[in-house]
Amino acid sequence: MQRLDHRSTSSGFFTVGDPNIDELFGGGLLLGGINEFVGESGSGKTQLALQTCLTVQLPPDKGGCSGSACFLTTSGVLPTPRLLQLTQEHPLLKSHDCNLSNVHTRSISSPAELSRTLQGIPLLVQQISAAETSSSRLKLLVLDSLAGVFRMAGKTTSETLMERSRELNEISALLHGLASTYNLAVLVINEVNASVNREHLSEAKPPEDYIRDIYYAEQARWFSRGSSLPSEQNFEANLGLVWASQVGLRVMMTRTGRRRFPFDGNNRSKRSAMKDAELDESNENDAILIRRLSIIFSCCSPPSAIDYVVTKAGVCSVGDI
């Protein structure tokens, strides 16, 4: 993994722990706004989110904020063993005092509970600032995942969709308020649905509904799908336009199905970053699974993409090996 040569956090970003991904994001994870990682299961969204919970603790001269993180989860408890492993294996984190005591967590089970929790974040900020053992401020709020909150809410109907839109707007306002008031980064993990195929739209629908579906299918590709690989067109971000309009940085993370051999080629600096076996995939003849990270839209950078791997040492870009 390369040495980070990062712009100061006064520019409004902090490092995610990889210089190439930082550059793709326009400088790192955006402070004062909403960032989103969206993708299928196993694409590495939570892995990169966990990594940022530690990189935010780095000093400013290393690309961090000397800050702490709050991780809200809908899928169980915070994976603290993985966080601990990152502090021990990541080249940058293991040389600095980044630890689990600066990662606060709570489990969320409903939109109403999420709203109440977000309303209580100012109290957490005060408690962190007042703690004698802490010199950090809350600079990162992670929600894993927003779609999971609404999935728990039950069956989808026209009425529940209207209620979901109202709740999304309320949650978005709370997130924007926290990001702006405390200049913290909000990072939301989102899920994907199968994208709408124009050929499969039912012509049996009333003409106005059929045309509306075609219009949405054509427009959604600009804000809900990646375009750097054909497989990215198979998925689109969950929660629709209501949520997409609230996001400053939308990143799609995809399992490509491609594998590469880390000891082929001539770029040894790249290979050294991939020397650890993957966390969640068995190696086939020591081949490493390659994933793709794509900027769908951003207020800070143009659409672009990069390959990455997930190792014991964290999420690492690999480029052309």
One Martini backbone bead per residue (centre of mass of N, CA, C, O) as a GRO file, in nm:
protein
  321
    1MET     BB    1   0.096   0.036   0.022
    2GLN     BB    2   0.086   0.356  -0.013
    3ARG     BB    3   0.186   0.654   0.047
    4LEU     BB    4   0.042   0.931   0.183
    5ASP     BB    5  -0.049   1.227  -0.019
    6HIS     BB    6  -0.233   1.459   0.151
    7ARG     BB    7  -0.464   1.665   0.194
    8SER     BB    8  -0.599   1.868   0.394
    9THR     BB    9  -0.883   1.873   0.601
   10SER     BB   10  -0.951   2.176   0.533
   11SER     BB   11  -1.076   2.084   0.242
   12GLY     BB   12  -1.307   1.846   0.326
   13PHE     BB   13  -1.127   1.582   0.392
   14PHE     BB   14  -1.066   1.222   0.427
   15THR     BB   15  -0.913   0.937   0.444
   16VAL     BB   16  -0.955   0.582   0.342
   17GLY     BB   17  -0.641   0.448   0.295
   18ASP     BB   18  -0.622   0.532  -0.025
   19PRO     BB   19  -0.489   0.730  -0.271
   20ASN     BB   20  -0.661   0.645  -0.523
   21ILE     BB   21  -0.940   0.674  -0.394
   22ASP     BB   22  -0.913   0.962  -0.305
   23GLU     BB   23  -0.880   1.077  -0.592
   24LEU     BB   24  -1.154   0.977  -0.697
   25PHE     BB   25  -1.315   1.153  -0.468
   26GLY     BB   26  -1.139   1.440  -0.452
   27GLY     BB   27  -0.977   1.360  -0.142
   28GLY     BB   28  -1.210   1.185  -0.016
   29LEU     BB   29  -1.406   1.209   0.241
   30LEU     BB   30  -1.681   1.401   0.291
   31LEU     BB   31  -1.726   1.690   0.454
   32GLY     BB   32  -2.051   1.813   0.518
   33GLY     BB   33  -2.178   1.536   0.397
   34ILE     BB   34  -2.312   1.285   0.174
   35ASN     BB   35  -2.217   0.952   0.164
   36GLU     BB   36  -2.213   0.662  -0.074
   37PHE     BB   37  -2.241   0.305  -0.052
   38VAL     BB   38  -2.310   0.089  -0.330
   39GLY     BB   39  -2.420  -0.265  -0.330
   40GLU     BB   40  -2.363  -0.574  -0.324
   41SER     BB   41  -2.311  -0.847  -0.173
   42GLY     BB   42  -1.962  -0.861  -0.110
   43SER     BB   43  -1.819  -0.577  -0.218
   44GLY     BB   44  -1.707  -0.392   0.053
   45LYS     BB   45  -1.861  -0.168   0.207
   46THR     BB   46  -1.809  -0.229   0.510
   47GLN     BB   47  -1.503  -0.242   0.493
   48LEU     BB   48  -1.463   0.062   0.418
   49ALA     BB   49  -1.618   0.179   0.657
   50LEU     BB   50  -1.435   0.065   0.879
   51GLN     BB   51  -1.178   0.205   0.783
   52THR     BB   52  -1.287   0.502   0.831
   53CYS     BB   53  -1.312   0.470   1.147
   54LEU     BB   54  -0.986   0.493   1.156
   55THR     BB   55  -0.884   0.723   0.961
   56VAL     BB   56  -1.024   0.959   1.122
   57GLN     BB   57  -0.795   0.934   1.360
   58LEU     BB   58  -0.597   1.064   1.213
   59PRO     BB   59  -0.386   1.291   1.153
   60PRO     BB   60  -0.376   1.555   0.937
   61ASP     BB   61  -0.083   1.477   0.814
   62LYS     BB   62  -0.239   1.179   0.731
   63GLY     BB   63  -0.560   1.263   0.650
   64GLY     BB   64  -0.711   1.323   0.901
   65CYS     BB   65  -0.907   1.440   1.218
   66SER     BB   66  -0.884   1.343   1.507
   67GLY     BB   67  -1.133   1.144   1.524
   68SER     BB   68  -1.455   1.010   1.552
   69ALA     BB   69  -1.702   0.738   1.554
   70CYS     BB   70  -2.035   0.644   1.426
   71PHE     BB   71  -2.204   0.318   1.427
   72LEU     BB   72  -2.486   0.225   1.245
   73THR     BB   73  -2.680  -0.078   1.278
   74THR     BB   74  -2.903  -0.341   1.112
   75SER     BB   75  -2.717  -0.639   1.128
   76GLY     BB   76  -2.605  -0.596   1.420
   77VAL     BB   77  -2.297  -0.606   1.522
   78LEU     BB   78  -2.000  -0.486   1.552
   79PRO     BB   79  -1.695  -0.580   1.385
   80THR     BB   80  -1.436  -0.578   1.595
   81PRO     BB   81  -1.228  -0.784   1.485
   82ARG     BB   82  -1.181  -0.627   1.220
   83LEU     BB   83  -1.084  -0.364   1.341
   84LEU     BB   84  -0.842  -0.485   1.487
   85GLN     BB   85  -0.703  -0.594   1.234
   86LEU     BB   86  -0.656  -0.319   1.098
   87THR     BB   87  -0.471  -0.197   1.323
   88GLN     BB   88  -0.249  -0.436   1.258
   89GLU     BB   89  -0.231  -0.431   0.916
   90HIS     BB   90  -0.240  -0.148   0.842
   91PRO     BB   91   0.018   0.057   0.763
   92LEU     BB   92  -0.104   0.325   0.890
   93LEU     BB   93  -0.258   0.231   1.152
   94LYS     BB   94  -0.021   0.072   1.308
   95SER     BB   95   0.145   0.366   1.344
   96HIS     BB   96  -0.117   0.446   1.506
   97ASP     BB   97  -0.369   0.566   1.741
   98CYS     BB   98  -0.600   0.340   1.642
   99ASN     BB   99  -0.918   0.275   1.797
  100LEU     BB  100  -1.217   0.146   1.945
  101SER     BB  101  -1.282   0.386   2.151
  102ASN     BB  102  -1.355   0.577   1.877
  103VAL     BB  103  -1.606   0.367   1.841
  104HIS     BB  104  -1.940   0.410   1.806
  105THR     BB  105  -2.249   0.221   1.886
  106ARG     BB  106  -2.566   0.116   1.718
  107SER     BB  107  -2.877  -0.033   1.699
  108ILE     BB  108  -3.115  -0.057   1.423
  109SER     BB  109  -3.490  -0.121   1.344
  110SER     BB  110  -3.605   0.174   1.252
  111PRO     BB  111  -3.697   0.477   1.140
  112ALA     BB  112  -3.774   0.594   1.418
  113GLU     BB  113  -3.509   0.515   1.562
  114LEU     BB  114  -3.324   0.672   1.377
  115SER     BB  115  -3.435   0.953   1.435
  116ARG     BB  116  -3.379   0.950   1.740
  117THR     BB  117  -3.075   0.904   1.717
  118LEU     BB  118  -3.007   1.160   1.553
  119GLN     BB  119  -3.122   1.356   1.772
  120GLY     BB  120  -2.883   1.241   1.982
  121ILE     BB  121  -2.600   1.327   1.869
  122PRO     BB  122  -2.535   1.594   2.020
  123LEU     BB  123  -2.487   1.447   2.290
  124LEU     BB  124  -2.247   1.280   2.194
  125VAL     BB  125  -2.066   1.517   2.127
  126GLN     BB  126  -2.052   1.623   2.418
  127GLN     BB  127  -1.937   1.365   2.550
  128ILE     BB  128  -1.676   1.352   2.387
  129SER     BB  129  -1.569   1.639   2.461
  130ALA     BB  130  -1.585   1.582   2.789
  131ALA     BB  131  -1.389   1.365   2.782
  132GLU     BB  132  -1.085   1.304   2.935
  133THR     BB  133  -0.990   1.057   2.728
  134SER     BB  134  -1.073   1.270   2.498
  135SER     BB  135  -0.953   1.463   2.194
  136SER     BB  136  -1.196   1.414   2.020
  137ARG     BB  137  -1.420   1.430   1.744
  138LEU     BB  138  -1.700   1.406   1.570
  139LYS     BB  139  -1.647   1.296   1.204
  140LEU     BB  140  -1.826   1.017   1.188
  141LEU     BB  141  -2.122   0.882   1.016
  142VAL     BB  142  -2.259   0.554   1.016
  143LEU     BB  143  -2.486   0.368   0.788
  144ASP     BB  144  -2.571   0.005   0.830
  145SER     BB  145  -2.847   0.024   0.653
  146LEU     BB  146  -3.090   0.206   0.503
  147ALA     BB  147  -3.251  -0.019   0.360
  148GLY     BB  148  -3.274  -0.199   0.617
  149VAL     BB  149  -3.473  -0.022   0.771
  150PHE     BB  150  -3.711  -0.057   0.553
  151ARG     BB  151  -3.724  -0.367   0.539
  152MET     BB  152  -3.836  -0.390   0.842
  153ALA     BB  153  -4.124  -0.241   0.788
  154GLY     BB  154  -4.232  -0.422   0.549
  155LYS     BB  155  -4.464  -0.414   0.331
  156THR     BB  156  -4.517  -0.299   0.002
  157THR     BB  157  -4.697  -0.001  -0.067
  158SER     BB  158  -4.837   0.288  -0.148
  159GLU     BB  159  -4.842   0.388   0.145
  160THR     BB  160  -4.547   0.308   0.227
  161LEU     BB  161  -4.407   0.481   0.011
  162MET     BB  162  -4.502   0.751   0.121
  163GLU     BB  163  -4.380   0.711   0.402
  164ARG     BB  164  -4.090   0.671   0.309
  165SER     BB  165  -4.051   0.951   0.187
  166ARG     BB  166  -4.095   1.105   0.447
  167GLU     BB  167  -3.868   0.963   0.612
  168LEU     BB  168  -3.635   1.032   0.422
  169ASN     BB  169  -3.658   1.338   0.452
  170GLU     BB  170  -3.612   1.343   0.757
  171ILE     BB  171  -3.338   1.198   0.763
  172SER     BB  172  -3.190   1.388   0.569
  173ALA     BB  173  -3.216   1.643   0.741
  174LEU     BB  174  -3.056   1.532   0.981
  175LEU     BB  175  -2.793   1.468   0.831
  176HIS     BB  176  -2.737   1.752   0.722
  177GLY     BB  177  -2.734   1.894   0.995
  178LEU     BB  178  -2.492   1.740   1.114
  179ALA     BB  179  -2.283   1.792   0.891
  180SER     BB  180  -2.296   2.105   0.916
  181THR     BB  181  -2.262   2.163   1.224
  182TYR     BB  182  -1.992   1.944   1.255
  183ASN     BB  183  -1.828   1.870   1.005
  184LEU     BB  184  -1.921   1.585   0.905
  185ALA     BB  185  -1.923   1.259   0.794
  186VAL     BB  186  -2.156   1.095   0.591
  187LEU     BB  187  -2.214   0.732   0.583
  188VAL     BB  188  -2.396   0.541   0.345
  189ILE     BB  189  -2.540   0.231   0.320
  190ASN     BB  190  -2.637   0.056   0.024
  191GLU     BB  191  -2.847  -0.105  -0.196
  192VAL     BB  192  -2.969  -0.335  -0.447
  193ASN     BB  193  -3.132  -0.371  -0.756
  194ALA     BB  194  -3.276  -0.476  -1.017
  195SER     BB  195  -3.284  -0.362  -1.314
  196VAL     BB  196  -3.464  -0.207  -1.557
  197ASN     BB  197  -3.605  -0.360  -1.840
  198ARG     BB  198  -3.746  -0.245  -2.117
  199GLU     BB  199  -3.834  -0.527  -2.244
  200HIS     BB  200  -4.004  -0.600  -1.957
  201LEU     BB  201  -4.216  -0.413  -1.999
  202SER     BB  202  -4.554  -0.374  -1.966
  203GLU     BB  203  -4.804  -0.326  -2.218
  204ALA     BB  204  -5.063  -0.372  -2.023
  205LYS     BB  205  -5.044  -0.110  -1.936
  206PRO     BB  206  -5.106   0.188  -1.909
  207PRO     BB  207  -4.969   0.424  -2.104
  208GLU     BB  208  -4.871   0.619  -1.876
  209ASP     BB  209  -4.714   0.397  -1.718
  210TYR     BB  210  -4.529   0.295  -1.941
  211ILE     BB  211  -4.389   0.566  -2.002
  212ARG     BB  212  -4.286   0.621  -1.717
  213ASP     BB  213  -4.103   0.369  -1.700
  214ILE     BB  214  -3.921   0.444  -1.934
  215TYR     BB  215  -3.817   0.711  -1.828
  216TYR     BB  216  -3.691   0.597  -1.571
  217ALA     BB  217  -3.501   0.387  -1.702
  218GLU     BB  218  -3.337   0.603  -1.859
  219GLN     BB  219  -3.257   0.798  -1.611
  220ALA     BB  220  -3.136   0.604  -1.385
  221ARG     BB  221  -2.848   0.558  -1.510
  222TRP     BB  222  -2.731   0.842  -1.401
  223PHE     BB  223  -2.797   0.778  -1.062
  224SER     BB  224  -2.795   0.423  -1.018
  225ARG     BB  225  -2.553   0.345  -1.222
  226GLY     BB  226  -2.306   0.191  -1.360
  227SER     BB  227  -2.047   0.206  -1.659
  228SER     BB  228  -1.760   0.040  -1.656
  229LEU     BB  229  -1.949  -0.220  -1.659
  230PRO     BB  230  -2.184  -0.436  -1.764
  231SER     BB  231  -2.268  -0.547  -1.473
  232GLU     BB  232  -2.366  -0.265  -1.356
  233GLN     BB  233  -2.647  -0.269  -1.521
  234ASN     BB  234  -2.796  -0.487  -1.322
  235PHE     BB  235  -2.786  -0.243  -1.116
  236GLU     BB  236  -2.958  -0.047  -0.858
  237ALA     BB  237  -3.022   0.179  -0.646
  238ASN     BB  238  -3.176   0.225  -0.371
  239LEU     BB  239  -3.461   0.451  -0.295
  240GLY     BB  240  -3.432   0.635  -0.526
  241LEU     BB  241  -3.471   0.977  -0.589
  242VAL     BB  242  -3.519   1.082  -0.306
  243TRP     BB  243  -3.231   0.996  -0.207
  244ALA     BB  244  -3.031   1.080  -0.436
  245SER     BB  245  -3.078   1.399  -0.388
  246GLN     BB  246  -2.898   1.385  -0.101
  247VAL     BB  247  -2.632   1.311  -0.249
  248GLY     BB  248  -2.280   1.384  -0.304
  249LEU     BB  249  -2.172   1.070  -0.296
  250ARG     BB  250  -2.171   0.803  -0.538
  251VAL     BB  251  -2.083   0.457  -0.480
  252MET     BB  252  -1.998   0.173  -0.666
  253MET     BB  253  -1.986  -0.177  -0.566
  254THR     BB  254  -1.828  -0.461  -0.741
  255ARG     BB  255  -1.853  -0.785  -0.852
  256THR     BB  256  -1.672  -0.916  -1.127
  257GLY     BB  257  -1.525  -1.223  -1.137
  258ARG     BB  258  -1.242  -1.147  -1.137
  259ARG     BB  259  -0.898  -1.267  -1.169
  260ARG     BB  260  -0.574  -1.244  -1.014
  261PHE     BB  261  -0.216  -1.263  -1.017
  262PRO     BB  262   0.013  -1.129  -0.795
  263PHE     BB  263   0.285  -1.278  -0.951
  264ASP     BB  264   0.228  -1.119  -1.198
  265GLY     BB  265   0.433  -0.930  -1.354
  266ASN     BB  266   0.609  -0.602  -1.262
  267ASN     BB  267   0.433  -0.476  -1.016
  268ARG     BB  268   0.540  -0.486  -0.693
  269SER     BB  269   0.382  -0.268  -0.538
  270LYS     BB  270   0.108  -0.395  -0.599
  271ARG     BB  271   0.157  -0.686  -0.496
  272SER     BB  272   0.215  -0.620  -0.196
  273ALA     BB  273  -0.089  -0.527  -0.140
  274MET     BB  274  -0.185  -0.853  -0.221
  275LYS     BB  275  -0.054  -1.080  -0.027
  276ASP     BB  276  -0.316  -1.121   0.102
  277ALA     BB  277  -0.572  -1.288   0.171
  278GLU     BB  278  -0.886  -1.310   0.145
  279LEU     BB  279  -1.160  -1.294   0.351
  280ASP     BB  280  -1.430  -1.411   0.156
  281GLU     BB  281  -1.228  -1.589  -0.027
  282SER     BB  282  -1.129  -1.846  -0.195
  283ASN     BB  283  -0.846  -1.962  -0.340
  284GLU     BB  284  -0.759  -1.994  -0.688
  285ASN     BB  285  -0.450  -2.044  -0.728
  286ASP     BB  286  -0.402  -1.755  -0.579
  287ALA     BB  287  -0.631  -1.594  -0.662
  288ILE     BB  288  -0.777  -1.264  -0.690
  289LEU     BB  289  -1.044  -1.080  -0.621
  290ILE     BB  290  -1.206  -0.843  -0.825
  291ARG     BB  291  -1.310  -0.514  -0.784
  292ARG     BB  292  -1.545  -0.234  -0.836
  293LEU     BB  293  -1.508   0.126  -0.838
  294SER     BB  294  -1.773   0.377  -0.881
  295ILE     BB  295  -1.859   0.686  -0.999
  296ILE     BB  296  -2.168   0.819  -1.046
  297PHE     BB  297  -2.168   1.073  -0.841
  298SER     BB  298  -2.035   1.418  -0.784
  299CYS     BB  299  -1.928   1.728  -0.628
  300CYS     BB  300  -1.585   1.658  -0.672
  301SER     BB  301  -1.610   1.443  -0.919
  302PRO     BB  302  -1.578   1.247  -1.176
  303PRO     BB  303  -1.648   0.991  -1.351
  304SER     BB  304  -1.510   0.680  -1.222
  305ALA     BB  305  -1.258   0.404  -1.194
  306ILE     BB  306  -1.162   0.110  -0.984
  307ASP     BB  307  -0.969  -0.133  -0.865
  308TYR     BB  308  -1.010  -0.389  -0.598
  309VAL     BB  309  -0.925  -0.517  -0.272
  310VAL     BB  310  -0.967  -0.759   0.000
  311THR     BB  311  -0.784  -0.758   0.296
  312LYS     BB  312  -0.638  -0.772   0.598
  313ALA     BB  313  -0.543  -0.457   0.538
  314GLY     BB  314  -0.784  -0.400   0.342
  315VAL     BB  315  -0.862  -0.158   0.117
  316CYS     BB  316  -0.723  -0.194  -0.224
  317SER     BB  317  -0.584  -0.073  -0.486
  318VAL     BB  318  -0.465  -0.197  -0.827
  319GLY     BB  319  -0.519  -0.155  -1.109
  320ASP     BB  320  -0.255  -0.233  -1.314
  321ILE     BB  321  -0.094  -0.560  -1.294
   0.00000   0.00000   0.00000
